[in-house]
Structure formats: C-alpha cells, structure tokens
Amino acid sequence: MEYKATLMSAEDIDRALKRIAHQIIERNHGLESVCLIGIRTRGVPLAKRLQSHIEAIEGVKVPVGELDITLYRDDLSRIGEMPTVKGSNVDFSIEDMTVVLVDDVIYTARTARAAMEATVKLGRPARVQLCALIDRGHTEFPIRPNYVGKNVPTSVEEVVAVRLSETDDESSVKLFVK
C-alpha cells in the first residue's frame, strides 16, 4: 500500500472524541441509562477514551463493555475455517439502556450490522446508537452513525488506517492507496 495522507493526528482524534462525548451527553439528556460498548479491536480503546471524556465533563463514569462480533459476521466462511474469537466482555445489564456502539471506521456498515445483532443477544436495550471515529461512506446497509469524528469520502481503492496508542505504536488516522 502506498501512503497518501494523514487524516488525523493524535490531537485531532482527542478533539473529535471530546466533541462526540458532548454530543452523547446532549442527545441523551444525561447519562443515567447510557453505556458504551466498543467493537473489538479499536472500538474498545475509543469507548474507554469516550468514557474518560464524559467523566471529565459530567463527573459520571458510564459503563464500558467490549464486543466481539466475529461469530455474527456475514463473511465468516471467507475469513477462515477457525476464526479467532476473543469474546465479549459486557459485565452489566443493557436492559432498557441506551447502548452506544463504538467503532473506529464505518465503511460498508456490515460490522455495525453484526454488532447490533450481537448486542440484542445480550439483552433488550431501549435504543442503540452508533459512533464511528471515521465515516468513509460506501455503506451497503441502511445504517448511519449517530456520532462521527470525521467524514472522509474515499474510493474503494483507498484504505483508512486508524492507529491508537493502546493497540499500535501511535495515534493517528492515515489514508493509503491499494
């Protein structure tokens, strides 16, 4: 892959997450029944960062869970005979909660669809909202995020690479061409 551009620096990511934290608080008129569930892999640290920003703003620590959507993917047969399942970790009830699913990039929306399916297996939330650091367009399902850090129109030949200090060597969002 050929490097094309840096879309977001670590500071840009932090600024976007602070803005999204404010939007989550405002849209839900408080946090009494709000939880964040990060979609593995990079959605988890993003959800934890959002939790920290929300706590700094409101003084409330909303619950955060981790969701593994591997078994809910519609391309499971394409990714190998023995996919790696890391497991979900949601140690609180989502019954009647507003669940904010957090992911790094929304592209085809197939991951978001799988995450919604996995979420309802955990219980019956009052509502499900979607948060993506990057929305690059090209959705194949009628799914749109409620919260977006940055809209980046891309071609199908381009790749958006989100790197976070919790999982990678740096925090940035870069654009590559295949």
mmCIF file of C-alpha atoms in Angstrom:
data_model
loop_
_atom_site.group_PDB
_atom_site.id
_atom_site.type_symbol
_atom_site.label_atom_id
_atom_site.label_comp_id
_atom_site.label_asym_id
_atom_site.label_seq_id
_atom_site.Cartn_x
_atom_site.Cartn_y
_atom_site.Cartn_z
ATOM 1 C CA MET A 1 0.000 0.000 0.000
ATOM 2 C CA GLU A 2 1.102 3.496 -0.779
ATOM 3 C CA TYR A 3 0.803 6.268 1.837
ATOM 4 C CA LYS A 4 -1.424 9.106 0.655
ATOM 5 C CA ALA A 5 -2.168 11.420 3.596
ATOM 6 C CA THR A 6 -2.521 11.801 7.345
ATOM 7 C CA LEU A 7 -6.176 12.482 8.070
ATOM 8 C CA MET A 8 -5.982 12.939 11.846
ATOM 9 C CA SER A 9 -3.204 13.413 14.371
ATOM 10 C CA ALA A 10 -3.389 12.235 17.990
ATOM 11 C CA GLU A 11 -4.608 15.728 18.932
ATOM 12 C CA ASP A 12 -7.282 15.646 16.200
ATOM 13 C CA ILE A 13 -8.529 12.273 17.467
ATOM 14 C CA ASP A 14 -8.706 13.578 21.035
ATOM 15 C CA ARG A 15 -10.543 16.729 19.936
ATOM 16 C CA ALA A 16 -13.073 14.673 17.939
ATOM 17 C CA LEU A 17 -13.689 12.341 20.882
ATOM 18 C CA LYS A 18 -14.266 15.298 23.228
ATOM 19 C CA ARG A 19 -16.830 16.690 20.771
ATOM 20 C CA ILE A 20 -18.535 13.301 20.483
ATOM 21 C CA ALA A 21 -18.635 12.993 24.301
ATOM 22 C CA HIS A 22 -20.517 16.307 24.456
ATOM 23 C CA GLN A 23 -22.896 15.133 21.708
ATOM 24 C CA ILE A 24 -23.638 11.868 23.544
ATOM 25 C CA ILE A 25 -24.467 13.802 26.715
ATOM 26 C CA GLU A 26 -26.667 16.305 24.865
ATOM 27 C CA ARG A 27 -28.512 13.812 22.655
ATOM 28 C CA ASN A 28 -29.368 11.547 25.579
ATOM 29 C CA HIS A 29 -30.321 14.327 28.030
ATOM 30 C CA GLY A 30 -27.971 12.958 30.649
ATOM 31 C CA LEU A 31 -26.239 9.675 31.285
ATOM 32 C CA GLU A 32 -28.472 7.749 33.709
ATOM 33 C CA SER A 33 -29.133 4.930 31.240
ATOM 34 C CA VAL A 34 -26.223 5.271 28.786
ATOM 35 C CA CYS A 35 -23.461 2.729 28.265
ATOM 36 C CA LEU A 36 -20.644 2.449 25.752
ATOM 37 C CA ILE A 37 -19.735 -0.796 24.023
ATOM 38 C CA GLY A 38 -16.566 -0.860 21.967
ATOM 39 C CA ILE A 39 -16.390 -3.169 18.948
ATOM 40 C CA ARG A 40 -13.129 -5.118 19.004
ATOM 41 C CA THR A 41 -10.423 -4.207 18.277
ATOM 42 C CA ARG A 42 -10.022 -0.436 18.076
ATOM 43 C CA GLY A 43 -13.553 0.422 19.151
ATOM 44 C CA VAL A 44 -12.690 -0.712 22.680
ATOM 45 C CA PRO A 45 -9.980 1.886 23.415
ATOM 46 C CA LEU A 46 -12.090 4.544 21.691
ATOM 47 C CA ALA A 47 -15.020 3.687 24.009
ATOM 48 C CA LYS A 48 -12.700 3.926 27.029
ATOM 49 C CA ARG A 49 -11.416 7.298 25.857
ATOM 50 C CA LEU A 50 -15.018 8.494 25.432
ATOM 51 C CA GLN A 51 -15.774 7.250 28.953
ATOM 52 C CA SER A 52 -12.886 9.369 30.292
ATOM 53 C CA HIS A 53 -14.043 12.468 28.413
ATOM 54 C CA ILE A 54 -17.639 12.013 29.605
ATOM 55 C CA GLU A 55 -16.432 11.580 33.180
ATOM 56 C CA ALA A 56 -14.322 14.745 32.911
ATOM 57 C CA ILE A 57 -17.307 16.714 31.583
ATOM 58 C CA GLU A 58 -20.121 15.344 33.766
ATOM 59 C CA GLY A 59 -18.413 13.587 36.676
ATOM 60 C CA VAL A 60 -20.225 10.352 35.775
ATOM 61 C CA LYS A 61 -18.444 7.151 34.825
ATOM 62 C CA VAL A 62 -20.645 5.386 32.269
ATOM 63 C CA PRO A 63 -20.184 1.620 31.944
ATOM 64 C CA VAL A 64 -17.985 0.347 29.093
ATOM 65 C CA GLY A 65 -18.117 -3.098 27.534
ATOM 66 C CA GLU A 66 -16.225 -4.958 24.826
ATOM 67 C CA LEU A 67 -18.000 -6.677 21.944
ATOM 68 C CA ASP A 68 -16.550 -9.414 19.748
ATOM 69 C CA ILE A 69 -18.643 -9.681 16.583
ATOM 70 C CA THR A 70 -16.656 -12.492 14.947
ATOM 71 C CA LEU A 71 -19.457 -15.050 15.074
ATOM 72 C CA TYR A 72 -22.022 -12.532 13.794
ATOM 73 C CA ARG A 73 -20.138 -11.602 10.626
ATOM 74 C CA ASP A 74 -21.805 -12.416 7.310
ATOM 75 C CA ASP A 75 -18.421 -13.248 5.761
ATOM 76 C CA LEU A 76 -17.391 -15.798 8.393
ATOM 77 C CA SER A 77 -16.778 -18.507 5.806
ATOM 78 C CA ARG A 78 -14.432 -16.176 3.911
ATOM 79 C CA ILE A 79 -12.139 -15.330 6.834
ATOM 80 C CA GLY A 80 -11.033 -18.878 7.586
ATOM 81 C CA GLU A 81 -12.130 -22.196 8.940
ATOM 82 C CA MET A 82 -11.191 -21.372 12.538
ATOM 83 C CA PRO A 83 -11.738 -17.655 13.172
ATOM 84 C CA THR A 84 -10.192 -16.211 16.325
ATOM 85 C CA VAL A 85 -12.889 -15.391 18.856
ATOM 86 C CA LYS A 86 -11.674 -13.179 21.677
ATOM 87 C CA GLY A 87 -15.038 -12.982 23.407
ATOM 88 C CA SER A 88 -17.195 -10.145 24.567
ATOM 89 C CA ASN A 89 -16.917 -8.556 27.988
ATOM 90 C CA VAL A 90 -20.100 -6.758 28.988
ATOM 91 C CA ASP A 91 -20.409 -7.173 32.752
ATOM 92 C CA PHE A 92 -23.544 -5.036 33.168
ATOM 93 C CA SER A 93 -27.145 -5.320 32.022
ATOM 94 C CA ILE A 94 -28.077 -3.472 28.839
ATOM 95 C CA GLU A 95 -31.821 -3.901 29.521
ATOM 96 C CA ASP A 96 -33.560 -0.571 28.840
ATOM 97 C CA MET A 97 -30.181 1.139 28.356
ATOM 98 C CA THR A 98 -29.071 3.409 25.544
ATOM 99 C CA VAL A 99 -26.201 1.433 24.071
ATOM 100 C CA VAL A 100 -23.649 3.456 22.129
ATOM 101 C CA LEU A 101 -21.693 1.085 19.894
ATOM 102 C CA VAL A 102 -18.224 2.497 19.227
ATOM 103 C CA ASP A 103 -16.028 1.587 16.251
ATOM 104 C CA ASP A 104 -13.048 3.116 14.501
ATOM 105 C CA VAL A 105 -14.251 3.181 10.870
ATOM 106 C CA ILE A 106 -17.616 2.693 9.235
ATOM 107 C CA TYR A 107 -17.291 1.597 5.630
ATOM 108 C CA THR A 108 -19.814 -0.976 4.385
ATOM 109 C CA ALA A 109 -21.769 -0.985 7.696
ATOM 110 C CA ARG A 110 -21.526 -4.787 7.833
ATOM 111 C CA THR A 111 -19.586 -4.598 11.103
ATOM 112 C CA ALA A 112 -22.241 -2.296 12.569
ATOM 113 C CA ARG A 113 -24.985 -4.708 11.489
ATOM 114 C CA ALA A 114 -23.160 -7.614 13.125
ATOM 115 C CA ALA A 115 -22.606 -5.543 16.273
ATOM 116 C CA MET A 116 -26.314 -4.758 16.524
ATOM 117 C CA GLU A 117 -27.136 -8.435 16.222
ATOM 118 C CA ALA A 118 -24.578 -9.324 18.906
ATOM 119 C CA THR A 119 -25.923 -6.544 21.138
ATOM 120 C CA VAL A 120 -29.511 -7.786 21.121
ATOM 121 C CA LYS A 121 -28.223 -11.224 22.146
ATOM 122 C CA LEU A 122 -27.049 -9.539 25.367
ATOM 123 C CA GLY A 123 -30.483 -8.145 26.209
ATOM 124 C CA ARG A 124 -33.097 -5.651 25.089
ATOM 125 C CA PRO A 125 -31.695 -2.122 25.030
ATOM 126 C CA ALA A 126 -34.015 0.871 24.912
ATOM 127 C CA ARG A 127 -32.096 2.110 21.891
ATOM 128 C CA VAL A 128 -28.841 1.539 20.072
ATOM 129 C CA GLN A 129 -26.718 4.383 18.752
ATOM 130 C CA LEU A 130 -23.613 4.123 16.606
ATOM 131 C CA CYS A 131 -20.393 6.091 16.963
ATOM 132 C CA ALA A 132 -17.536 5.965 14.446
ATOM 133 C CA LEU A 133 -14.295 7.901 14.532
ATOM 134 C CA ILE A 134 -14.243 7.855 10.705
ATOM 135 C CA ASP A 135 -17.176 7.559 8.290
ATOM 136 C CA ARG A 136 -15.758 6.855 4.849
ATOM 137 C CA GLY A 137 -19.041 6.249 3.025
ATOM 138 C CA HIS A 138 -19.888 3.245 0.824
ATOM 139 C CA THR A 139 -22.404 1.667 3.222
ATOM 140 C CA GLU A 140 -24.116 -1.442 1.915
ATOM 141 C CA PHE A 141 -26.832 -1.411 4.586
ATOM 142 C CA PRO A 142 -29.189 1.412 5.571
ATOM 143 C CA ILE A 143 -27.097 2.186 8.653
ATOM 144 C CA ARG A 144 -25.599 5.573 9.537
ATOM 145 C CA PRO A 145 -23.653 6.550 12.637
ATOM 146 C CA ASN A 146 -25.237 8.924 15.128
ATOM 147 C CA TYR A 147 -21.828 10.320 16.077
ATOM 148 C CA VAL A 148 -18.904 10.820 13.689
ATOM 149 C CA GLY A 149 -15.433 12.149 14.385
ATOM 150 C CA LYS A 150 -14.650 12.883 10.743
ATOM 151 C CA ASN A 151 -16.345 12.216 7.402
ATOM 152 C CA VAL A 152 -13.780 11.137 4.828
ATOM 153 C CA PRO A 153 -15.127 10.451 1.332
ATOM 154 C CA THR A 154 -12.949 7.693 -0.108
ATOM 155 C CA SER A 155 -12.718 5.471 -3.128
ATOM 156 C CA VAL A 156 -12.850 1.703 -2.827
ATOM 157 C CA GLU A 157 -9.159 1.618 -3.756
ATOM 158 C CA GLU A 158 -8.275 3.590 -0.627
ATOM 159 C CA VAL A 159 -7.700 2.229 2.873
ATOM 160 C CA VAL A 160 -8.243 4.189 6.075
ATOM 161 C CA ALA A 161 -5.862 3.034 8.814
ATOM 162 C CA VAL A 162 -6.701 4.027 12.387
ATOM 163 C CA ARG A 163 -3.823 3.583 14.812
ATOM 164 C CA LEU A 164 -4.255 4.024 18.553
ATOM 165 C CA SER A 165 -1.576 4.088 21.220
ATOM 166 C CA GLU A 166 -3.420 1.359 23.155
ATOM 167 C CA THR A 167 -3.115 -1.131 20.270
ATOM 168 C CA ASP A 168 -0.437 0.324 17.987
ATOM 169 C CA ASP A 169 2.731 2.413 18.223
ATOM 170 C CA GLU A 170 0.971 5.723 17.615
ATOM 171 C CA SER A 171 -2.368 7.523 17.496
ATOM 172 C CA SER A 172 -3.274 8.699 14.009
ATOM 173 C CA VAL A 173 -5.565 8.147 11.066
ATOM 174 C CA LYS A 174 -3.836 7.698 7.710
ATOM 175 C CA LEU A 175 -5.036 7.166 4.171
ATOM 176 C CA PHE A 176 -3.387 4.642 1.859
ATOM 177 C CA VAL A 177 -3.975 3.553 -1.740
ATOM 178 C CA LYS A 178 -4.045 -0.181 -2.512
#
